Coordinates of C-alpha atoms in Angstrom, one line a residue:
M1 CA -17.8 -15.0 20.7
T2 CA -20.5 -12.7 22.3
N3 CA -20.5 -8.9 21.0
I4 CA -20.0 -7.5 24.9
E5 CA -16.9 -10.4 24.6
T6 CA -15.8 -8.7 21.6
I7 CA -15.9 -5.3 22.1
K8 CA -14.1 -5.7 25.5
R9 CA -11.4 -7.0 23.4
E10 CA -11.6 -4.7 20.1
W11 CA -12.1 -1.5 23.0
F12 CA -10.8 -2.1 26.1
S13 CA -8.4 -4.4 26.7
N14 CA -5.5 -2.3 27.2
P15 CA -6.9 1.1 28.1
R16 CA -4.1 2.4 30.2
G17 CA -1.4 1.7 27.1
D18 CA -4.4 3.0 24.5
I19 CA -5.4 6.1 25.6
L20 CA -1.1 7.7 26.7
A21 CA -0.1 6.7 22.6
G22 CA -3.2 7.9 21.0
I23 CA -2.0 11.3 23.3
V24 CA 2.0 10.6 21.9
V25 CA -0.6 10.3 18.7
A26 CA -2.6 13.4 18.7
L27 CA 0.4 15.4 19.4
A28 CA 2.6 14.5 16.5
L29 CA -0.4 14.3 14.0
I30 CA -0.6 18.0 14.7
P31 CA 2.1 19.8 13.2
E32 CA 1.4 17.0 9.6
A33 CA -2.1 18.1 9.5
I34 CA -1.1 21.9 9.4
G35 CA 1.4 21.0 7.4
F36 CA -0.6 19.2 4.8
S37 CA -2.7 21.6 4.8
I38 CA -0.5 24.3 3.6
I39 CA 0.6 21.3 0.9
A40 CA -2.4 21.4 -0.1
G41 CA -3.5 25.4 0.0
V42 CA -6.4 25.3 2.0
D43 CA -6.5 26.8 5.9
P44 CA -4.9 24.6 8.9
R45 CA -8.7 23.8 10.0
V46 CA -9.2 21.4 7.1
G47 CA -6.6 19.5 7.4
L48 CA -7.1 19.6 11.8
Y49 CA -10.7 19.0 11.4
A50 CA -10.0 15.9 8.3
S51 CA -7.8 14.0 11.4
F52 CA -10.2 14.3 14.3
S53 CA -13.1 13.2 12.0
I54 CA -11.3 10.2 9.7
A55 CA -9.0 8.9 13.1
V56 CA -12.6 8.8 15.5
I57 CA -14.9 7.7 12.5
I58 CA -12.1 4.5 11.3
S59 CA -11.8 3.2 15.3
L60 CA -15.2 2.8 14.8
V61 CA -15.9 0.7 11.4
G62 CA -12.5 0.2 10.3
G63 CA -10.7 -3.3 10.2
R64 CA -7.2 -2.8 11.9
Q65 CA -7.0 -2.4 15.3
G66 CA -4.3 0.2 16.4
M67 CA -3.5 1.8 13.0
I68 CA -4.2 5.7 12.7
S69 CA -5.1 7.3 10.1
A70 CA -6.2 10.8 9.4
A71 CA -5.1 13.5 7.1
T72 CA -2.0 12.7 4.6
A73 CA 0.4 14.4 2.3
A74 CA -0.4 11.1 -0.1
I75 CA -3.6 13.2 -0.6
A76 CA -2.5 16.6 0.3
V77 CA -0.1 16.5 -3.0
L78 CA -2.9 14.8 -5.1
I79 CA -5.9 18.0 -4.0
L80 CA -3.3 21.0 -4.8
P81 CA -4.7 21.8 -8.4
L82 CA -8.8 21.2 -7.7
V83 CA -8.5 23.2 -4.0
R84 CA -6.6 26.1 -6.4
D85 CA -8.6 25.8 -9.9
H86 CA -11.2 25.3 -7.8
G87 CA -11.7 26.3 -4.1
V88 CA -12.5 24.5 -1.1
D89 CA -16.4 23.1 -0.8
Y90 CA -15.1 21.2 -4.4
L91 CA -12.4 19.7 -2.0
F92 CA -15.0 18.7 0.3
A93 CA -17.6 17.6 -2.7
A94 CA -14.0 15.1 -3.9
T95 CA -13.7 14.1 -0.9
I96 CA -17.3 13.2 -0.8
L97 CA -17.2 11.1 -3.7
M98 CA -13.9 9.2 -2.3
G99 CA -15.8 8.4 0.0
V100 CA -18.3 6.7 -1.8
T101 CA -15.6 5.0 -3.9
Q102 CA -14.2 3.7 -1.8
M103 CA -17.3 1.5 -0.3
I104 CA -18.0 0.3 -3.9
A105 CA -14.5 -1.2 -3.6
G106 CA -15.0 -2.8 0.3
F107 CA -18.4 -4.0 -1.5
L108 CA -16.3 -5.3 -4.7
R109 CA -13.5 -7.2 -2.9
L110 CA -10.8 -5.3 -4.2
N111 CA -8.8 -5.5 -0.9
L112 CA -7.9 -9.0 -3.0
L113 CA -5.8 -7.1 -5.6
M114 CA -2.9 -7.3 -2.1
Q115 CA -1.9 -11.0 -3.1
Y116 CA -0.1 -9.2 -5.9
V117 CA 1.7 -7.0 -4.2
S118 CA 5.4 -9.3 -3.0
R119 CA 7.1 -8.9 -0.2
S120 CA 9.5 -7.1 -1.9
V121 CA 8.1 -4.0 -2.7
V122 CA 5.9 -3.7 0.6
T123 CA 9.4 -3.8 1.9
G124 CA 10.5 -0.7 -0.5
F125 CA 6.9 0.7 0.5
V126 CA 8.5 1.5 3.8
N127 CA 12.0 2.5 3.7
A128 CA 11.0 5.1 0.9
L129 CA 8.1 6.3 4.1
A130 CA 10.5 6.7 6.5
I131 CA 13.0 8.1 3.6
L132 CA 10.2 10.9 3.1
I133 CA 9.2 10.9 7.2
F134 CA 12.1 11.7 7.2
M135 CA 12.7 14.3 4.5
A136 CA 9.6 15.9 5.8
Q137 CA 11.4 16.9 8.3
L138 CA 14.6 18.1 6.7
P139 CA 12.7 22.0 6.7
E140 CA 12.2 22.0 10.8
L141 CA 16.6 20.9 10.2
I142 CA 18.0 23.3 7.5
G143 CA 18.9 27.3 8.4
V144 CA 18.0 26.8 12.5
P145 CA 19.7 27.7 15.8
V146 CA 22.1 25.3 16.6
L147 CA 19.5 25.8 19.8
T148 CA 17.1 23.4 17.8
Y149 CA 20.2 20.6 16.8
A150 CA 20.7 21.3 21.2
L151 CA 16.6 19.9 21.8
V152 CA 16.6 17.6 18.5
A153 CA 19.1 16.0 20.5
G154 CA 17.9 16.0 23.5
A155 CA 14.2 15.6 22.4
L156 CA 16.0 11.3 20.5
A157 CA 17.8 11.3 23.9
I158 CA 14.7 11.3 25.6
I159 CA 13.4 9.2 23.9
Y160 CA 15.7 6.3 22.8
L161 CA 17.2 5.8 27.0
F162 CA 13.4 6.9 28.6
P163 CA 12.6 3.2 28.7
Y164 CA 15.0 1.9 29.9
L165 CA 13.7 3.7 33.4
T166 CA 10.0 2.6 33.1
R167 CA 7.5 1.4 30.3
A168 CA 4.7 3.2 32.3
V169 CA 4.7 6.3 30.4
P170 CA 5.6 6.4 26.0
S171 CA 8.7 8.1 26.2
P172 CA 7.7 10.4 22.6
L173 CA 4.9 11.7 24.9
V174 CA 8.0 12.6 28.1
A175 CA 10.2 14.2 25.4
I176 CA 7.7 16.5 24.0
V177 CA 6.9 17.5 27.8
L178 CA 10.5 18.2 28.9
I179 CA 11.3 20.1 25.8
T180 CA 8.0 22.6 26.1
A181 CA 8.6 23.0 29.3
L182 CA 12.5 23.6 29.2
V183 CA 12.0 26.0 26.3
F184 CA 8.6 27.6 27.8
Y185 CA 11.0 28.4 31.0
T186 CA 13.4 29.3 29.2
G187 CA 12.6 31.6 27.0
F188 CA 14.3 30.4 24.1
D189 CA 13.8 31.8 20.5
V190 CA 12.4 28.3 18.3
R191 CA 9.6 27.6 16.1
T192 CA 7.2 26.3 17.9
V193 CA 3.6 24.8 16.5
G194 CA 1.8 28.1 16.8
D195 CA 4.1 29.6 13.9
M196 CA 3.1 26.1 11.6
G197 CA -0.3 28.2 11.6
E198 CA -3.4 29.3 13.5
L199 CA -5.3 26.7 15.2
P200 CA -9.2 26.9 15.2
S201 CA -10.8 27.8 18.2
S202 CA -14.3 26.1 17.6
L203 CA -15.4 22.2 16.9
P204 CA -16.5 21.0 13.4
A205 CA -20.1 22.3 12.1
W206 CA -21.9 19.5 9.7
L207 CA -21.6 21.4 6.1
I208 CA -23.2 21.2 2.3
P209 CA -20.2 21.9 0.3
N210 CA -21.2 25.0 -1.8
V211 CA -21.0 23.3 -4.9
P212 CA -23.6 23.4 -8.5
F213 CA -25.0 19.6 -8.3
T214 CA -24.6 19.5 -11.8
L215 CA -22.6 17.2 -14.5
E216 CA -19.7 19.8 -14.9
T217 CA -19.2 19.9 -11.0
L218 CA -19.0 16.0 -11.7
Q219 CA -16.2 15.6 -14.2
I220 CA -14.7 18.1 -12.6
I221 CA -14.7 15.9 -8.9
L222 CA -14.4 13.0 -10.7
P223 CA -10.8 12.4 -11.7
F224 CA -9.2 13.7 -8.6
S225 CA -12.1 11.5 -5.8
L226 CA -10.7 8.6 -8.4
T227 CA -7.4 9.1 -7.6
M228 CA -7.6 10.4 -4.2
A229 CA -9.8 6.6 -3.1
A230 CA -7.1 4.7 -5.5
V231 CA -4.2 6.2 -3.4
G232 CA -5.9 6.2 0.1
L233 CA -6.5 2.3 -0.2
L234 CA -3.1 1.8 -1.4
E235 CA -1.4 3.1 1.4
S236 CA -4.1 1.7 3.8
M237 CA -4.2 -1.9 2.9
M238 CA 0.0 -1.6 2.9
T239 CA 0.2 0.3 6.2
A240 CA -2.6 -2.7 7.5
Q241 CA -0.3 -5.0 6.3
I242 CA 3.0 -3.2 8.4
V243 CA 1.0 -3.1 11.5
D244 CA -0.2 -6.5 11.1
D245 CA 3.7 -7.8 11.4
L246 CA 4.8 -5.4 13.7
T247 CA 1.7 -6.7 15.7
D248 CA 1.6 -10.5 14.7
T249 CA -2.6 -10.2 14.7
P250 CA -4.8 -10.2 11.5
S251 CA -6.9 -7.7 10.2
D252 CA -9.7 -7.3 8.2
K253 CA -8.8 -5.9 5.2
Q254 CA -12.6 -5.6 3.2
R255 CA -13.6 -4.0 6.7
E256 CA -11.1 -1.6 6.5
M257 CA -11.3 -1.0 2.9
K258 CA -15.3 -0.3 3.9
G259 CA -13.9 1.8 6.8
Q260 CA -11.7 4.5 4.3
G261 CA -14.9 5.0 2.4
I262 CA -17.0 5.7 5.6
A263 CA -14.6 7.9 7.3
N264 CA -13.8 9.7 4.2
F265 CA -17.6 10.0 3.0
F266 CA -18.7 12.0 6.5
T267 CA -15.0 13.5 6.4
G268 CA -16.4 15.9 3.6
F269 CA -19.5 17.2 4.9
L270 CA -17.5 18.2 8.4
G271 CA -14.9 20.1 6.6
G272 CA -11.7 18.4 5.8
M273 CA -10.0 17.1 3.3
G274 CA -9.7 13.1 2.5
G275 CA -6.9 11.0 3.7
C276 CA -6.1 7.5 4.7
A277 CA -4.2 5.0 6.7
M278 CA -0.3 7.3 7.9
I279 CA 2.1 4.1 8.4
G280 CA 4.2 7.0 10.8
Q281 CA 1.1 7.3 13.2
S282 CA 0.7 3.9 13.3
V283 CA 3.8 3.1 13.7
I284 CA 4.6 5.7 16.7
N285 CA 1.1 4.2 18.3
V286 CA 2.1 0.5 18.6
K287 CA 6.0 1.6 19.5
S288 CA 4.5 3.9 22.5
G289 CA 1.9 1.1 23.9
G290 CA -1.0 0.7 21.0
E291 CA -2.8 -1.6 21.0
T292 CA -7.1 -1.4 20.4
R293 CA -9.3 0.6 18.7
L294 CA -9.3 2.6 22.3
S295 CA -5.5 3.7 20.7
T296 CA -6.9 5.2 18.0
F297 CA -10.4 6.8 19.0
V298 CA -8.3 8.5 21.9
A299 CA -5.9 10.0 18.5
G300 CA -8.3 11.7 17.3
A301 CA -10.5 12.6 20.0
F302 CA -8.1 13.4 22.1
L303 CA -6.2 15.7 18.9
L304 CA -9.4 18.4 19.0
F305 CA -9.9 18.5 22.9
L306 CA -5.9 19.8 22.1
I307 CA -6.3 22.4 19.2
V308 CA -10.1 23.3 20.4
V309 CA -9.6 23.7 23.9
L310 CA -5.2 23.9 25.0
G311 CA -4.7 25.4 21.6
S312 CA -2.9 27.8 23.6
L313 CA -0.5 25.2 25.7
V314 CA -0.1 23.4 22.0
A315 CA 0.9 26.8 20.4
I316 CA 4.3 26.3 22.2
I317 CA 4.8 23.2 21.9
P318 CA 8.6 23.5 20.2
M319 CA 8.7 22.0 16.5
A320 CA 12.1 20.9 17.7
A321 CA 10.9 17.8 20.0
L322 CA 7.7 16.9 17.1
V323 CA 10.9 16.2 14.3
A324 CA 12.5 14.4 17.3
V325 CA 9.6 12.2 17.5
M326 CA 9.1 12.1 13.0
I327 CA 13.2 11.4 13.3
M328 CA 11.9 8.3 15.5
V329 CA 9.6 7.1 13.5
S330 CA 11.9 7.6 10.4
I331 CA 14.2 5.3 11.9
G332 CA 12.1 2.5 13.7
T333 CA 10.1 2.5 10.1
F334 CA 13.4 1.6 7.7
S335 CA 13.2 -2.2 7.1
W336 CA 17.3 -2.7 8.5
A337 CA 17.5 -6.3 8.1
S338 CA 16.6 -5.5 4.1
I339 CA 20.0 -4.0 3.8
R340 CA 21.8 -6.8 5.4
D341 CA 19.5 -9.3 3.1
I342 CA 20.6 -8.0 -0.4
R343 CA 24.0 -9.9 -0.1
H344 CA 21.4 -12.9 0.4
H345 CA 18.5 -12.4 -1.3
P346 CA 17.6 -13.3 -5.1
W347 CA 19.4 -10.5 -7.2
Q348 CA 15.2 -9.6 -8.6
S349 CA 14.6 -8.8 -5.4
S350 CA 17.3 -6.7 -4.6
V351 CA 16.2 -5.1 -7.7
V352 CA 12.9 -5.6 -6.8
M353 CA 12.8 -3.5 -3.1
V354 CA 15.9 -0.9 -4.3
V355 CA 13.2 0.4 -7.4
T356 CA 10.3 1.2 -5.6
V357 CA 12.5 3.1 -3.1
I358 CA 14.1 5.6 -5.7
I359 CA 10.6 6.2 -7.9
T360 CA 8.7 6.6 -4.6
V361 CA 11.6 9.1 -3.3
W362 CA 12.1 10.8 -6.6
T363 CA 8.4 10.9 -7.3
H364 CA 7.1 11.6 -3.9
D365 CA 4.4 9.3 -5.0
L366 CA 3.8 6.1 -2.8
A367 CA 1.3 5.0 -5.7
Q368 CA 3.5 5.5 -8.8
G369 CA 6.7 3.6 -6.5
V370 CA 4.4 0.6 -5.8
L371 CA 3.1 -0.3 -9.0
S372 CA 6.5 0.1 -10.9
G373 CA 7.5 -2.4 -8.6
V374 CA 4.5 -5.1 -9.3
I375 CA 5.4 -4.0 -12.8
L376 CA 8.8 -4.8 -12.0
S377 CA 7.8 -8.1 -10.2
G378 CA 6.0 -9.5 -12.4
L379 CA 7.9 -9.9 -15.5
F380 CA 10.6 -11.4 -12.6
F381 CA 8.1 -14.0 -12.1
A382 CA 7.4 -14.5 -15.9
S383 CA 11.7 -14.9 -16.6
K384 CA 11.4 -17.4 -13.6
V385 CA 9.1 -20.0 -14.4
K386 CA 9.9 -20.0 -18.0
R387 CA 13.9 -21.1 -16.7
I388 CA 11.4 -23.5 -15.3
F389 CA 9.5 -24.9 -18.7
T390 CA 11.3 -28.4 -19.9
V391 CA 10.8 -30.7 -22.6
E392 CA 12.7 -34.0 -23.5
S393 CA 12.2 -36.8 -25.8
E394 CA 12.7 -40.3 -26.1
A395 CA 12.4 -42.2 -30.2
S396 CA 11.2 -45.6 -30.0
A397 CA 13.3 -48.7 -30.8
D398 CA 12.7 -48.7 -34.5
G399 CA 13.3 -44.6 -35.0
L400 CA 10.0 -45.0 -36.4
S401 CA 7.9 -42.9 -33.5
R402 CA 9.2 -40.0 -31.2
R403 CA 7.9 -39.3 -27.1
Y404 CA 7.8 -35.6 -26.5
M405 CA 7.9 -34.9 -21.8
V406 CA 7.1 -31.5 -21.8
S407 CA 6.5 -29.9 -17.9
G408 CA 6.3 -26.8 -16.2
Q409 CA 4.6 -23.9 -18.1
V410 CA 3.4 -23.0 -21.1
F411 CA 2.0 -19.5 -21.2
F412 CA 3.0 -16.2 -22.8
A413 CA 6.4 -16.1 -22.3
S414 CA 7.4 -19.9 -22.0
S415 CA 6.2 -19.8 -25.9
D416 CA 8.8 -19.6 -28.2
S417 CA 10.7 -22.6 -25.7
F418 CA 8.1 -25.0 -26.5
V419 CA 7.6 -23.9 -30.2
E420 CA 11.7 -24.1 -30.5
A421 CA 11.8 -27.7 -28.7
F422 CA 10.0 -29.8 -31.6
D423 CA 12.1 -31.6 -34.2
F424 CA 10.2 -31.0 -37.4
K425 CA 12.6 -32.2 -40.3
E426 CA 12.5 -35.8 -37.6
V427 CA 10.7 -38.2 -40.6
L428 CA 8.9 -40.1 -38.2
D429 CA 5.4 -42.1 -38.5
R430 CA 4.1 -40.7 -35.2
V431 CA 4.9 -38.1 -32.6
V432 CA 3.5 -38.5 -29.1
I433 CA 3.5 -35.0 -27.1
D434 CA 3.3 -36.1 -23.2
V435 CA 2.0 -32.9 -20.8
S436 CA 1.1 -34.7 -17.9
Q437 CA 4.1 -32.9 -16.3
A438 CA 2.7 -28.8 -18.5
H439 CA 0.3 -26.9 -17.7
F440 CA -1.5 -24.5 -20.6
W441 CA -2.3 -20.9 -18.8
D442 CA -3.0 -18.7 -22.2
I443 CA -4.1 -18.1 -26.1
S444 CA -1.1 -17.4 -26.5
A445 CA 0.3 -20.8 -25.3
V446 CA -2.8 -23.1 -26.8
G447 CA -1.6 -20.9 -30.0
T448 CA 2.1 -22.5 -29.9
L449 CA 0.2 -25.9 -29.2
D450 CA -1.7 -25.9 -32.4
K451 CA 1.3 -24.8 -34.6
A452 CA 3.6 -27.7 -33.6
I453 CA 0.8 -30.0 -34.0
L454 CA 0.0 -28.9 -38.0
K455 CA 3.8 -28.5 -38.7
F456 CA 4.6 -32.1 -37.7
R457 CA 1.0 -33.0 -39.6
R458 CA 2.3 -30.7 -42.9
E459 CA 5.2 -32.8 -42.8
G460 CA 3.3 -36.5 -43.1
T461 CA 3.4 -37.1 -39.3
E462 CA 0.8 -38.6 -36.7
V463 CA 0.7 -36.2 -33.3
E464 CA -1.1 -37.9 -30.5
V465 CA -1.7 -35.2 -27.1
V466 CA -2.0 -37.2 -23.6
G467 CA -1.8 -36.4 -20.0
L468 CA -3.7 -32.9 -20.8
N469 CA -5.4 -31.5 -17.4
Q470 CA -9.0 -30.8 -16.9
A471 CA -7.9 -27.1 -17.3
S472 CA -5.2 -27.3 -20.1
A473 CA -7.7 -29.5 -22.0
T474 CA -10.8 -27.2 -21.7
M475 CA -9.2 -24.4 -22.6
I476 CA -7.5 -26.1 -26.1
D477 CA -10.7 -27.5 -26.6
R478 CA -12.6 -24.0 -26.9
F479 CA -9.6 -22.7 -28.8
A480 CA -7.2 -24.8 -30.5
V481 CA -7.8 -24.9 -34.0
H482 CA -5.8 -28.1 -34.9
D483 CA -8.2 -30.2 -35.2
K484 CA -10.9 -27.7 -36.5
P485 CA -11.9 -27.4 -40.9
G486 CA -8.8 -24.9 -42.4
A487 CA -6.8 -25.7 -39.5
Q488 CA -3.4 -25.9 -42.1
A489 CA -4.8 -22.1 -43.3
H490 CA -3.8 -20.8 -39.9
L491 CA -0.5 -22.4 -40.0
G492 CA 0.1 -20.0 -42.8
G493 CA -1.4 -17.0 -41.1
H494 CA 1.4 -17.9 -38.3

């Protein structure tokens, strides 16, 4: 496919839908970016400039069309101690180093690690994020005038009912415009975007972080940069997977990793904090009709236009309208089918999903939740594979020899069962261990085969192993000791 055709498909195949979706996302990004700046202890412009910069750059270099990346809560929480102890310039330096780290991760193809994240963990991650998105709206819903609830309810009604009239304009955009107009003309006293923090009135400028270029500076920022890079990539890869599922289209995860790195690298020089893909905004984008890179570009560019040119207008948008949009995202993000599936799915899958949700919501740390889910999945998988392992045997007609047929996977979890399957006290001249239906995975497996052969030989029985596949034979040749000098001494050491 020619470059022109690729550009047309990736940028201009759905211009109207993309532009409108981008506008909705830009409006939803403003309170989030300000909120995350407050969490991180920095000026609102740091979060707003970051959201503009990351969204625009990722639209050019990212690997997943229609996905929104910007300043995120996951990164904001991590950088609070750095800003508090060392100041905002160290944050910019850490963001630049975060970008370099992510680019290296992309070149090392670390995106392939996503293959080890099970479907149950992804579902748990999605559900936990939906809960966290909803919980983040609670400060705007607790201890507020009754009027706020009425406005949120009205906005939600518009969001869900307007599509029955027409889908030409995204309903969240209609809700924001109508609720803002209502509050403006009636003079209702409710919280607005302007109350969140002062919006910047100038464009971001290129800057070199004002930090000493010394080893000490590197020692301060490197731990933060590595954590930010890891959390940012994890959230971006998970979000890319979710957008793939939502749109039934594939994405280039390696390119996305490098793109995240490039976006964060330049954002540090523009006075922004680090960021990554945002599941909430990506869902808003897809559900509002955004499909291509243009929607992500418009979200970033229009965000800058809104705060610099239309700042006074944006300041009057009631928080109630934006809270309603985020509640819609929370409801739309949650995998309701997963609750229904708990009855039908294997209990292990459900446990992994629920544990991922609980730990993520409890710690507010997506990385901890996903890591717990992956470890639990691995343990369940190991125990499942261990159960598939069987050993059967048959004696010869004269009773002087026995053939053991091993089938399944022999590895650290099934190695004890392997040894227990043999009767070493039976008086035999010869034993054949047939492993044509088995596979030896690790040195624990090789060690147990050694143990079985040496125990039989100690009883005076001749042992023959038959049917080894190529990979198992290579491993046994390399690590087994039963045919090497001094083999019996190894048995004493077992």
